[in-house]
GROMACS .gro file of N, CA and C in nm:
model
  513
    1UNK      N    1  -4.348   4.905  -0.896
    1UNK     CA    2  -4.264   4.856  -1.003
    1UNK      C    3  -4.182   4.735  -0.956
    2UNK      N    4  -4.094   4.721  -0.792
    2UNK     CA    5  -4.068   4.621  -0.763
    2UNK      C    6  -4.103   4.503  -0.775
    3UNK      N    7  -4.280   4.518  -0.730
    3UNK     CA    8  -4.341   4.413  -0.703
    3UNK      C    9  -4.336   4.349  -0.886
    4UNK      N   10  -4.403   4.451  -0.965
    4UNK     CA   11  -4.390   4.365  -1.074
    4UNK      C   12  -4.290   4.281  -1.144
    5UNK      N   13  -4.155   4.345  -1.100
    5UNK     CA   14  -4.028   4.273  -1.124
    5UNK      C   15  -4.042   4.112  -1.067
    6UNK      N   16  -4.042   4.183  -0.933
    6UNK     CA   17  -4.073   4.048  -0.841
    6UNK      C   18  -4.151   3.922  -0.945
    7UNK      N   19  -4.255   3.960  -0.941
    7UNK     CA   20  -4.400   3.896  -1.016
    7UNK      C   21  -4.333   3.850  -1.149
    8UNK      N   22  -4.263   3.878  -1.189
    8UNK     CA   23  -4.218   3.864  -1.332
    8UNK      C   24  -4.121   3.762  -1.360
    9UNK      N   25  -4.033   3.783  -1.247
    9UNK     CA   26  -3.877   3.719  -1.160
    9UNK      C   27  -3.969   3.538  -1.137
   10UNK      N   28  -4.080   3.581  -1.076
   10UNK     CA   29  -4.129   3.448  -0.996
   10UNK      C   30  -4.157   3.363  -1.088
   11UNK      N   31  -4.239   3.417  -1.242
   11UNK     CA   32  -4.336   3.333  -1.337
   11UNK      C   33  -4.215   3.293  -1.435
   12UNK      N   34  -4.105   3.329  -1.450
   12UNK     CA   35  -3.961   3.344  -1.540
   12UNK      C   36  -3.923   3.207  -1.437
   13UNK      N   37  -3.856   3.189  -1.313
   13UNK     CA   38  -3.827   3.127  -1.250
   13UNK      C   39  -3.924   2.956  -1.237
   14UNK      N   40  -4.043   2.983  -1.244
   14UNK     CA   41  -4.136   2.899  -1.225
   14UNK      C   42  -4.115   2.823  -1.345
   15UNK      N   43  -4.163   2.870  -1.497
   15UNK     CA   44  -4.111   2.814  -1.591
   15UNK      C   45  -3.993   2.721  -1.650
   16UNK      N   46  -3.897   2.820  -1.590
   16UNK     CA   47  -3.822   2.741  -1.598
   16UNK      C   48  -3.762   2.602  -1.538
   17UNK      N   49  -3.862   2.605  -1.403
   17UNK     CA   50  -3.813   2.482  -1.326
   17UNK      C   51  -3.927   2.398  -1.389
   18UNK      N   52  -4.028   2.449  -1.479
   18UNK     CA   53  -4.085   2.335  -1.522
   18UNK      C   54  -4.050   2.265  -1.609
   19UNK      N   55  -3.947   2.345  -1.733
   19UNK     CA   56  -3.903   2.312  -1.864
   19UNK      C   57  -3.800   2.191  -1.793
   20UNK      N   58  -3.733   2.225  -1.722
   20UNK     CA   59  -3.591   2.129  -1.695
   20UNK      C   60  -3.673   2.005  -1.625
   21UNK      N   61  -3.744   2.048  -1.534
   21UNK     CA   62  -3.853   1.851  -1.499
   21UNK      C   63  -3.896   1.799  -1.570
   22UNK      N   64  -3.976   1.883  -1.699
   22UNK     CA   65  -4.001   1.794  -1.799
   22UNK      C   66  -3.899   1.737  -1.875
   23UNK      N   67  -3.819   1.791  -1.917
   23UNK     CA   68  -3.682   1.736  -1.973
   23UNK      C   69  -3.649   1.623  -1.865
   24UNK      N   70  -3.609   1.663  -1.715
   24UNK     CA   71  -3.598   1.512  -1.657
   24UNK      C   72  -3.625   1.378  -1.689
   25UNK      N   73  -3.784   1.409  -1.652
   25UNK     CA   74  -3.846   1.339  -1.649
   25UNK      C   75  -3.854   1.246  -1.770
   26UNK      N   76  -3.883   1.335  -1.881
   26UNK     CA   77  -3.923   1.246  -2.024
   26UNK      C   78  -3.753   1.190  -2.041
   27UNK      N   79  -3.654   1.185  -1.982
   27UNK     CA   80  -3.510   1.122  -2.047
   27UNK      C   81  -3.534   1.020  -1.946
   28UNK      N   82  -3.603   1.033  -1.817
   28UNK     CA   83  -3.626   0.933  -1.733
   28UNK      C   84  -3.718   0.775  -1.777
   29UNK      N   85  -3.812   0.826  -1.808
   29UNK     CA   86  -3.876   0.723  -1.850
   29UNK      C   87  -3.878   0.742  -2.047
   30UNK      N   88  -3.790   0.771  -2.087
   30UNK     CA   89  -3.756   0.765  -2.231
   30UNK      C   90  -3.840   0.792  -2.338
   31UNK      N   91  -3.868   0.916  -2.318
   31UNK     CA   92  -3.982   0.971  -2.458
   31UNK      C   93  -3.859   0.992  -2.544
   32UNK      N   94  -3.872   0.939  -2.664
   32UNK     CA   95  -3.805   0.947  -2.749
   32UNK      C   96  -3.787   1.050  -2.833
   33UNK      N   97  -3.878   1.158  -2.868
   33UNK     CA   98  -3.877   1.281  -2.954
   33UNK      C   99  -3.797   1.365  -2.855
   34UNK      N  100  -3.798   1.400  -2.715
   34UNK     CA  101  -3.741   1.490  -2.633
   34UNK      C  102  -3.569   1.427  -2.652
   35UNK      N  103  -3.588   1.297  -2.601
   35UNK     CA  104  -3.441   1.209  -2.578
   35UNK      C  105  -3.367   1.251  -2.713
   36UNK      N  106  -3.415   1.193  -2.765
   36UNK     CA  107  -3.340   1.249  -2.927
   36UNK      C  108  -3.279   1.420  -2.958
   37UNK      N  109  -3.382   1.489  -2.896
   37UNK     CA  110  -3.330   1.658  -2.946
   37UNK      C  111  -3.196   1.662  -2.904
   38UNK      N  112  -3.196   1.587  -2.733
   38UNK     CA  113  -3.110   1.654  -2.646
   38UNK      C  114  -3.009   1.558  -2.748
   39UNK      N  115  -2.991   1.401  -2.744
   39UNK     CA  116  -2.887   1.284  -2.739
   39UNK      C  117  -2.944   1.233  -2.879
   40UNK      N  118  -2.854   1.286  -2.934
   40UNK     CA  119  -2.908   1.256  -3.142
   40UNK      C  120  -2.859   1.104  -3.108
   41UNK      N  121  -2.932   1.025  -3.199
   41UNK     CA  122  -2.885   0.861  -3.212
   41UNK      C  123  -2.793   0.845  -3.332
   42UNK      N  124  -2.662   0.820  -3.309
   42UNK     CA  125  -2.549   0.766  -3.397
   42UNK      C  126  -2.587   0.612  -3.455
   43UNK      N  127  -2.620   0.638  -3.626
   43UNK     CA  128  -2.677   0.513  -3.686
   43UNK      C  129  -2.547   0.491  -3.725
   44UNK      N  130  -2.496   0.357  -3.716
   44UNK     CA  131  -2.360   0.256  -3.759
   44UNK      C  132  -2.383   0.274  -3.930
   45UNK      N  133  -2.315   0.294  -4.019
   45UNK     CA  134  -2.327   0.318  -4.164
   45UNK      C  135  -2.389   0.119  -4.210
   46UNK      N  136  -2.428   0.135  -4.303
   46UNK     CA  137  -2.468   0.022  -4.327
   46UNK      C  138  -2.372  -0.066  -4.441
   47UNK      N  139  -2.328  -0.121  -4.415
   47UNK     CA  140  -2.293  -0.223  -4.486
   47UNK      C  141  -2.378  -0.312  -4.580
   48UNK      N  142  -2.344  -0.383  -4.727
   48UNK     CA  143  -2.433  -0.491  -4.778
   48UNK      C  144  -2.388  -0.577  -4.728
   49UNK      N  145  -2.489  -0.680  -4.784
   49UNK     CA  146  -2.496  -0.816  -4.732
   49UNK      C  147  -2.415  -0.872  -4.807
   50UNK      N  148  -2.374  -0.804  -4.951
   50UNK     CA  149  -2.287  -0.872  -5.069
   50UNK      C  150  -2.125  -0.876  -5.011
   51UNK      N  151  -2.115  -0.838  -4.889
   51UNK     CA  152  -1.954  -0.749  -4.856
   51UNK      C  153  -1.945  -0.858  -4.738
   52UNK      N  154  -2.025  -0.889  -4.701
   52UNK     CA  155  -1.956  -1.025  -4.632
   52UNK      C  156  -2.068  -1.173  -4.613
   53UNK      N  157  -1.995  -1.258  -4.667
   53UNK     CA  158  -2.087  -1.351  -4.650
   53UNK      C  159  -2.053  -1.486  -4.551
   54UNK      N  160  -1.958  -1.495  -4.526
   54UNK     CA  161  -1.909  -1.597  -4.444
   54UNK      C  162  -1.816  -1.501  -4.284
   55UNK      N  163  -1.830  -1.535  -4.201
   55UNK     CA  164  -1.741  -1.517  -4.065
   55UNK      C  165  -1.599  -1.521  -4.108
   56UNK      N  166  -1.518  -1.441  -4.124
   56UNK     CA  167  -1.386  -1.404  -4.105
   56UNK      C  168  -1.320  -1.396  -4.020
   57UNK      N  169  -1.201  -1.350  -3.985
   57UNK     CA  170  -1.113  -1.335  -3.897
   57UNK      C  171  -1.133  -1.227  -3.824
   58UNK      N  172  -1.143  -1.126  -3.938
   58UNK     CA  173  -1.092  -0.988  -3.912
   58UNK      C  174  -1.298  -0.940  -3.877
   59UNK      N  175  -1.407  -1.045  -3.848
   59UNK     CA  176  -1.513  -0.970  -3.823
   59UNK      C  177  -1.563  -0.943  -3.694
   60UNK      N  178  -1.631  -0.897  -3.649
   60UNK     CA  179  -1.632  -0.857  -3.475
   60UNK      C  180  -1.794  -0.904  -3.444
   61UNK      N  181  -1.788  -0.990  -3.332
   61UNK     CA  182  -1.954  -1.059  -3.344
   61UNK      C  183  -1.969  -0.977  -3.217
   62UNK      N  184  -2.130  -0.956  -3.200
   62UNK     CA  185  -2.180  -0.921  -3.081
   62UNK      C  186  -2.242  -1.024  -2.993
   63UNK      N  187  -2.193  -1.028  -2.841
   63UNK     CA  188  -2.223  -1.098  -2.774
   63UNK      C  189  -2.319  -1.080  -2.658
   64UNK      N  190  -2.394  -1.159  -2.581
   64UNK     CA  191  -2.430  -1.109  -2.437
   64UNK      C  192  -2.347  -1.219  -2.360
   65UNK      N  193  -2.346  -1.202  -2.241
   65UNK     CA  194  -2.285  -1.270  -2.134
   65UNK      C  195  -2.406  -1.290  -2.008
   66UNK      N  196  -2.462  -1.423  -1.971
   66UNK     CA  197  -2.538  -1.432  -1.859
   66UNK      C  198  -2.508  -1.533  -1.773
   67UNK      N  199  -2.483  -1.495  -1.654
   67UNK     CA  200  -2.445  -1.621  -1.543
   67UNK      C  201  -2.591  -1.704  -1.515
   68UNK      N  202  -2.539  -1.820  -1.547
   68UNK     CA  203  -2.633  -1.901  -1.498
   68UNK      C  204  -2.564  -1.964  -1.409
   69UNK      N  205  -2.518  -1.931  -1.280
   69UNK     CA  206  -2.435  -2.006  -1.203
   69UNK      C  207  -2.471  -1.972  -1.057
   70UNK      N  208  -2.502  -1.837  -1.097
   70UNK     CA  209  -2.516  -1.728  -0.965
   70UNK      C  210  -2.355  -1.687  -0.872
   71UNK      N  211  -2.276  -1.733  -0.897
   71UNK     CA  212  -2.144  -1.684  -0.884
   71UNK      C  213  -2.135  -1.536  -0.923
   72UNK      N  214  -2.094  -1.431  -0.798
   72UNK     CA  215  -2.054  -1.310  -0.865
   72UNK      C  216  -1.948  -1.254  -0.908
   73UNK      N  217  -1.952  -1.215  -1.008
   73UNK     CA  218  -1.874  -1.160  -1.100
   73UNK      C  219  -1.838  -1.265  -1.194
   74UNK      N  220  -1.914  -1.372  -1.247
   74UNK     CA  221  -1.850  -1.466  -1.324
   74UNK      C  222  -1.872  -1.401  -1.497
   75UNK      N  223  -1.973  -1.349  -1.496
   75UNK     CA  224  -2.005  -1.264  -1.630
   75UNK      C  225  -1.926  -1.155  -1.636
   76UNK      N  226  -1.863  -1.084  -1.577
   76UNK     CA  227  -1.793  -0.960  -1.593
   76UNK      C  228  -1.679  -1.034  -1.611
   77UNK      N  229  -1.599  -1.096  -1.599
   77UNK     CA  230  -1.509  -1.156  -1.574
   77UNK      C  231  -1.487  -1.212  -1.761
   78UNK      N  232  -1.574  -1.315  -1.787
   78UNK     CA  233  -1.616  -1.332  -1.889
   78UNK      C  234  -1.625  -1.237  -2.020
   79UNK      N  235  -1.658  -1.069  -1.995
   79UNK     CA  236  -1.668  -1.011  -2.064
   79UNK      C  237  -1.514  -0.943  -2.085
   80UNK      N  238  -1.474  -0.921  -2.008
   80UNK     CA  239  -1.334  -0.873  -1.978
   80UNK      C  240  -1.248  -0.934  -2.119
   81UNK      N  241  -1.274  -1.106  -2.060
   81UNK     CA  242  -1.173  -1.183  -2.132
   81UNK      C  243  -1.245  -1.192  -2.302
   82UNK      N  244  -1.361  -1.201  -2.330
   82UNK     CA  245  -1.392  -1.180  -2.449
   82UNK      C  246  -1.350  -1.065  -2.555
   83UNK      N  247  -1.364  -0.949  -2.429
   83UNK     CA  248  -1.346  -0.810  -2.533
   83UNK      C  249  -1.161  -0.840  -2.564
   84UNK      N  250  -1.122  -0.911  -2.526
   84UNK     CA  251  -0.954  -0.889  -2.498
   84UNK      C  252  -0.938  -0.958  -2.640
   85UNK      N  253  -1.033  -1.068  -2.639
   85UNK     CA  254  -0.979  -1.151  -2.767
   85UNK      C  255  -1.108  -1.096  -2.894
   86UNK      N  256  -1.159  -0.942  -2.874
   86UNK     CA  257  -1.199  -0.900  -2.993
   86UNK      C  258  -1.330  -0.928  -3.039
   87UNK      N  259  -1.370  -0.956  -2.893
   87UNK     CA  260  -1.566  -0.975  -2.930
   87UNK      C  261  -1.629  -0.829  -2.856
   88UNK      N  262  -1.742  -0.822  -2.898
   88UNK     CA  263  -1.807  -0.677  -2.885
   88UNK      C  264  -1.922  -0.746  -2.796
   89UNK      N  265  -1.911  -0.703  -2.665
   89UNK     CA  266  -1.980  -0.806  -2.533
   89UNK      C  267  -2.054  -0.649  -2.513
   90UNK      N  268  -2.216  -0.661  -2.522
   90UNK     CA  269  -2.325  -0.591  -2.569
   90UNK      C  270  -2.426  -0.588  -2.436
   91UNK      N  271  -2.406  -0.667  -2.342
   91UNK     CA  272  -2.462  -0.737  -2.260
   91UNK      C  273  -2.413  -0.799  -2.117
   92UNK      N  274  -2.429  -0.767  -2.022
   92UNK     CA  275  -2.371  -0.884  -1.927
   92UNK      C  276  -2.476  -0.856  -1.863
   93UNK      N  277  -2.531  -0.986  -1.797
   93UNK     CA  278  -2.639  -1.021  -1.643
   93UNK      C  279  -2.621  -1.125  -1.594
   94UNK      N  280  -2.777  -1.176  -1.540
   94UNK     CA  281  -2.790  -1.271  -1.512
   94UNK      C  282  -2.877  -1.359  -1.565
   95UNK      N  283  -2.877  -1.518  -1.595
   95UNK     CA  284  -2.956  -1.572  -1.648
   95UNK      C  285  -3.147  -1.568  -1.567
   96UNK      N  286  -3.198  -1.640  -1.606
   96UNK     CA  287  -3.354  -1.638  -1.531
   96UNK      C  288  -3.303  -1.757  -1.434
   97UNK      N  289  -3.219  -1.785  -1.447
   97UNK     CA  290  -3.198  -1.888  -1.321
   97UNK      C  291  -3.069  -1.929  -1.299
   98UNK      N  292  -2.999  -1.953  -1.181
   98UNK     CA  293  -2.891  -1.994  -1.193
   98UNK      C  294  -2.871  -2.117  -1.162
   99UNK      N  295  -2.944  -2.233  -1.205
   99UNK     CA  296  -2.884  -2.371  -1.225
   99UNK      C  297  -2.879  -2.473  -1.338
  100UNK      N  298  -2.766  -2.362  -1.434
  100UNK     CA  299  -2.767  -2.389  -1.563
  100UNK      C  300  -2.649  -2.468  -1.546
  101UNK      N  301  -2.639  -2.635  -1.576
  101UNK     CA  302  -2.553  -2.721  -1.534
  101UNK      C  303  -2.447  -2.700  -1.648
  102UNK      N  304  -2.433  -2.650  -1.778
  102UNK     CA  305  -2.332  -2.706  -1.881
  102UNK      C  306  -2.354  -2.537  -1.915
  103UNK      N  307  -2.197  -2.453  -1.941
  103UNK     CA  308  -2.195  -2.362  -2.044
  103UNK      C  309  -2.223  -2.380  -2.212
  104UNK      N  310  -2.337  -2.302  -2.219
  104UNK     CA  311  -2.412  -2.325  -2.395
  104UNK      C  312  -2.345  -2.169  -2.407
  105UNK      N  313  -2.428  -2.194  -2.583
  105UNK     CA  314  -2.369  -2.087  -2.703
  105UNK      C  315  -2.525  -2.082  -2.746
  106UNK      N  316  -2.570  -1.936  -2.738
  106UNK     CA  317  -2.687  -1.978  -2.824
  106UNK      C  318  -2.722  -1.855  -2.958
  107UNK      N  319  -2.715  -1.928  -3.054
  107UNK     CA  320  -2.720  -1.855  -3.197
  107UNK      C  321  -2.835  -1.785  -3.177
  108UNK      N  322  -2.821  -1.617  -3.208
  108UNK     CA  323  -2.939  -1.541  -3.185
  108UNK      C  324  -2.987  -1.495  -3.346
  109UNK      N  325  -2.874  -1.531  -3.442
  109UNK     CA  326  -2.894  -1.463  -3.593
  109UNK      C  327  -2.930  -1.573  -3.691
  110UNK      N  328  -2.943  -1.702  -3.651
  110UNK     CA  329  -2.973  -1.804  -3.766
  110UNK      C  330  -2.834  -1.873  -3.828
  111UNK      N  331  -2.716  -1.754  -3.757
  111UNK     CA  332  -2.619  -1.811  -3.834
  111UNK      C  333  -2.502  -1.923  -3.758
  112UNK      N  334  -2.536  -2.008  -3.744
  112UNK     CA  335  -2.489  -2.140  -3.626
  112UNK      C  336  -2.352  -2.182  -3.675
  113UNK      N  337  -2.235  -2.074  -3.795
  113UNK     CA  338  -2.139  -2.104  -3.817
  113UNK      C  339  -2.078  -2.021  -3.673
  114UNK      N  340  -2.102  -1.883  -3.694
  114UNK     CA  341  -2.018  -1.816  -3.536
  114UNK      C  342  -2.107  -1.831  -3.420
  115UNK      N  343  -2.183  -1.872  -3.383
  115UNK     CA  344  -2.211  -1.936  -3.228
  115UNK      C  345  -2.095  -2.072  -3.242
  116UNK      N  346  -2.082  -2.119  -3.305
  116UNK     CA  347  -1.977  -2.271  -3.357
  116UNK      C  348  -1.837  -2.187  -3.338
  117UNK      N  349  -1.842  -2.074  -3.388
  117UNK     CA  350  -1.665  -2.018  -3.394
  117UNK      C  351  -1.652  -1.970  -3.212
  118UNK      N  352  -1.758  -1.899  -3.176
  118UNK     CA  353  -1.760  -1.864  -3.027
  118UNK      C  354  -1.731  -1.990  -2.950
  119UNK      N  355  -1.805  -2.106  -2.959
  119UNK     CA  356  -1.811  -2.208  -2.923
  119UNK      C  357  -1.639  -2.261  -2.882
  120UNK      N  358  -1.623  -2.276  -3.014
  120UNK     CA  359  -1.450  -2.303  -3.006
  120UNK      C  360  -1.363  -2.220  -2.959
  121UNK      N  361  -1.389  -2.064  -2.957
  121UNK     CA  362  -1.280  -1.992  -2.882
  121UNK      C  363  -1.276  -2.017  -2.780
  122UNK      N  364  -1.366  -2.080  -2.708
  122UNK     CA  365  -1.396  -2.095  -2.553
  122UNK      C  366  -1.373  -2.231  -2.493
  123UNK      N  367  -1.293  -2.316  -2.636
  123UNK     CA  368  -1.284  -2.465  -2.612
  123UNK      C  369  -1.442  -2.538  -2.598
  124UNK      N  370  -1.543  -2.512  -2.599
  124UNK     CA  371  -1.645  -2.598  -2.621
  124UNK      C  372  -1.695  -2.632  -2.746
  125UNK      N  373  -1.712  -2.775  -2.731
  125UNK     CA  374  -1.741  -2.845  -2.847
  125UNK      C  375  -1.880  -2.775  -2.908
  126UNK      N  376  -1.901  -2.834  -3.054
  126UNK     CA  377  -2.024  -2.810  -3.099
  126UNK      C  378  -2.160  -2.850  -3.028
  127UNK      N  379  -2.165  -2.912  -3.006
  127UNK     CA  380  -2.275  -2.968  -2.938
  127UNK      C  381  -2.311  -2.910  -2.854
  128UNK      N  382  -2.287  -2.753  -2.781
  128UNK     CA  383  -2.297  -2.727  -2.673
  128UNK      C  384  -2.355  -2.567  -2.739
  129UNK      N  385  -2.349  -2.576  -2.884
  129UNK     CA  386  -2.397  -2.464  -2.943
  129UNK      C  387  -2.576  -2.475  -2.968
  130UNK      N  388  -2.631  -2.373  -2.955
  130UNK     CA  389  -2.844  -2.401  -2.949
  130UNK      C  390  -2.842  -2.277  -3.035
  131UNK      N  391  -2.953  -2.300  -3.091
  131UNK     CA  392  -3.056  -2.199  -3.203
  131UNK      C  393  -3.138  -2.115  -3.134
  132UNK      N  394  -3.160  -2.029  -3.104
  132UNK     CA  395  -3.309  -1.942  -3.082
  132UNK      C  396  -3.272  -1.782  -3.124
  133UNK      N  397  -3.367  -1.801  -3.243
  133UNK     CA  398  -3.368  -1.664  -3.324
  133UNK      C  399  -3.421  -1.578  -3.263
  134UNK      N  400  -3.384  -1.414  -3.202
  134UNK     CA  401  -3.462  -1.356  -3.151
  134UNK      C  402  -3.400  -1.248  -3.220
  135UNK      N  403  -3.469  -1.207  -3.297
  135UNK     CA  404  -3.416  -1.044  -3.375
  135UNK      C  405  -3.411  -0.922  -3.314
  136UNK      N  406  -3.532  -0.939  -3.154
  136UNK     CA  407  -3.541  -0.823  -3.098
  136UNK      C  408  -3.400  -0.781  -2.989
  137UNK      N  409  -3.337  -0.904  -2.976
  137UNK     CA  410  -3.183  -0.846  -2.909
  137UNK      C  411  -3.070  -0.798  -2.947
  138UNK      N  412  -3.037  -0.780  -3.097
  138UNK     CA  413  -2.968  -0.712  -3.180
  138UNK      C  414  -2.847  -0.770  -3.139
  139UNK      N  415  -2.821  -0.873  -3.141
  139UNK     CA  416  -2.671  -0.893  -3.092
  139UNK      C  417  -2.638  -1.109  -3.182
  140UNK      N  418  -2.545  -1.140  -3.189
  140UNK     CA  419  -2.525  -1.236  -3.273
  140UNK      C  420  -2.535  -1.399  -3.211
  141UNK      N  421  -2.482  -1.371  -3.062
  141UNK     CA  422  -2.483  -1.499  -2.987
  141UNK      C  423  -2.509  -1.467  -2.841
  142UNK      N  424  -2.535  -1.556  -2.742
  142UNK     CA  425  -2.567  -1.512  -2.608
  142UNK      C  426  -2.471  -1.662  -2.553
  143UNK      N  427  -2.411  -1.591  -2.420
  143UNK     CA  428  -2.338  -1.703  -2.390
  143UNK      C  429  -2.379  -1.742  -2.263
  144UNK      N  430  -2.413  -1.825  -2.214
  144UNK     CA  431  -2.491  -1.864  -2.107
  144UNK      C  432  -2.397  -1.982  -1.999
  145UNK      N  433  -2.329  -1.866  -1.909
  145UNK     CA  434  -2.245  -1.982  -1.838
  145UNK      C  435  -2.287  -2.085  -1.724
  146UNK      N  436  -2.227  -2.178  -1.712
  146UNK     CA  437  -2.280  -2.296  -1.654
  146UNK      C  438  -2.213  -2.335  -1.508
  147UNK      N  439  -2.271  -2.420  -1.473
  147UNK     CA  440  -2.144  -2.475  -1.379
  147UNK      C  441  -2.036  -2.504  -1.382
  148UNK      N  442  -2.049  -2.553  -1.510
  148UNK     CA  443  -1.835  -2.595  -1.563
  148UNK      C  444  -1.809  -2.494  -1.630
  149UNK      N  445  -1.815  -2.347  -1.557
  149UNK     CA  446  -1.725  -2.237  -1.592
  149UNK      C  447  -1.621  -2.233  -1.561
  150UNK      N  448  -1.532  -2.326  -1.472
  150UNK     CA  449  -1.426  -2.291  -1.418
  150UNK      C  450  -1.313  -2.399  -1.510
  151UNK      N  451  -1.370  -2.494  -1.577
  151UNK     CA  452  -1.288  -2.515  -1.702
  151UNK      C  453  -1.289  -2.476  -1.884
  152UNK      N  454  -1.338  -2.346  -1.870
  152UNK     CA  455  -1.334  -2.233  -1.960
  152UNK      C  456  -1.255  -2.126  -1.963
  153UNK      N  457  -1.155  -2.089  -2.006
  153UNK     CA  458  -1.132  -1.921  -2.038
  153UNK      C  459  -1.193  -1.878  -2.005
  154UNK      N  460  -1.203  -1.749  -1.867
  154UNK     CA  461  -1.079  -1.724  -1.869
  154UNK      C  462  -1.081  -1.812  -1.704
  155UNK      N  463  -1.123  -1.844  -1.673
  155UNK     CA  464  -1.147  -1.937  -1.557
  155UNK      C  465  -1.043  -2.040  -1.553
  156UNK      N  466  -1.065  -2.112  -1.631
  156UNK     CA  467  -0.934  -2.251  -1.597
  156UNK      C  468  -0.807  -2.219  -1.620
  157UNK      N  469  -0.713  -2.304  -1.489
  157UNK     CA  470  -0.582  -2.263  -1.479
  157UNK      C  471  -0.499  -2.247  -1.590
  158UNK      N  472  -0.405  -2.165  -1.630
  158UNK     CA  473  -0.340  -2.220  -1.698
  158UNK      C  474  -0.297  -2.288  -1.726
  159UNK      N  475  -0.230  -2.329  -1.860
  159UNK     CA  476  -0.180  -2.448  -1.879
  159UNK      C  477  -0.055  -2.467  -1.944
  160UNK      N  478   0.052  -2.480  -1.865
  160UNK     CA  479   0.194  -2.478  -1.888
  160UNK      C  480   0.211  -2.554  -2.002
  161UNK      N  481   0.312  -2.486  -2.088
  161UNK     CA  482   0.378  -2.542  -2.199
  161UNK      C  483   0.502  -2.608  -2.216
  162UNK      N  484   0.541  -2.628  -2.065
  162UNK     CA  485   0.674  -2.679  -2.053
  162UNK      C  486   0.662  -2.778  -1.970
  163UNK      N  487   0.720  -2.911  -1.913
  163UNK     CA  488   0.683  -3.029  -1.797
  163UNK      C  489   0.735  -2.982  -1.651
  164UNK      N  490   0.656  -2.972  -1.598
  164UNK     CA  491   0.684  -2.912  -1.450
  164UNK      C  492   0.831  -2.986  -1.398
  165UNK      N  493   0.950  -2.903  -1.349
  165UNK     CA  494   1.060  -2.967  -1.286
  165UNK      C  495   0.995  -2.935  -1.163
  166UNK      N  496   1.076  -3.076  -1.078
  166UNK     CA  497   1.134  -3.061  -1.000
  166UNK      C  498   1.235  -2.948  -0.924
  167UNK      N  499   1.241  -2.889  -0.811
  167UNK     CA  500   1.354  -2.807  -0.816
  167UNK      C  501   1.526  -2.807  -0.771
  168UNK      N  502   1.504  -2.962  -0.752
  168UNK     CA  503   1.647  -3.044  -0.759
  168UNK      C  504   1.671  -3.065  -0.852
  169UNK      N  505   1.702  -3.007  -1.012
  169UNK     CA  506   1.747  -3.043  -1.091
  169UNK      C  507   1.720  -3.166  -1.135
  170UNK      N  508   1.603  -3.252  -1.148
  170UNK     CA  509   1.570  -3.336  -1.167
  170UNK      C  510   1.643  -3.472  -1.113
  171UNK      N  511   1.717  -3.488  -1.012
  171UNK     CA  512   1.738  -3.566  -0.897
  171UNK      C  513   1.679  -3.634  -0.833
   0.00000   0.00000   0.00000
């Protein structure tokens, strides 16, 4: 009778270390019917298109952040200071290369008014804003920093609002 316990104990035990590897495994390389039972996917409610038609104040764009500089930590850094001023930074890496000479803006939604509003929060002119529609990154603009990151937010020094004294009382 032991033994059958035993025997019983072993095939109970066995099973179960198979159920939990497969579960591993399939969250590992992302089967989606398993992934889902365990980690239900939270869909964002949908909004119409009639409810906003122009970039507002009060709207929240999604961004990526990629160093093209190869400087580390210049994208985290970047994301930090974005989320602070109310952008939803979706993304941070690295570019495919890092000798991207000028920080660009590049419109990922067609809509080249907020890559233009990103553009300006960051003090760069229009001209420094590019088009490439890619629907498969789900996000609104990609910001691609350059070598002249260090005269960008949050990078460049501050900039005093008062005329530097002297500390002789102007003497």
């Amino acid at each position: 009778m032991n033994r059958l316990k035993a025997f019983g104990l072993s095939i109970f035990s066995t099973l179960l270390f198979l159920i939990v590897a497969i579960l591993v495994v399939s969250l590992l390389v992302n089967i989606p019917l398993v992934k889902e039972a365990f980690f239900p996917v939270q869909v964002a409610s949908s909004i119409s298109t009639t409810e906003i038609e122009s970039p507002g104040p009060t709207d929240i764009y999604q961004v990526e952040v990629r160093n093209g500089v190869g400087v580390r930590g210049v994208a985290e850094r970047m994301r930090t200071y974005l989320r602070s001023k109310g952008y939803d930074v979706v993304g941070v890496g690295n570019h495919l290369s890092f000798d991207v000479e000028q920080t660009i803006i590049i419109d990922r939604i067609g809509n080249r008014e907020i890559a233009q509003q990103v553009a300006a929060s960051l003090g760069l002119p229009p001209e420094r804003v590019q088009q490439d529609v890619r629907s498969e990154f789900h996000l609104d603009v990609s910001i691609i920093l350059g070598k002249d990151y260090g005269v960008i937010p949050p990078f460049a020094p501050p900039q005093s609002t008062s005329p530097i004294q002297d500390s002789d009382n102007g003497n």
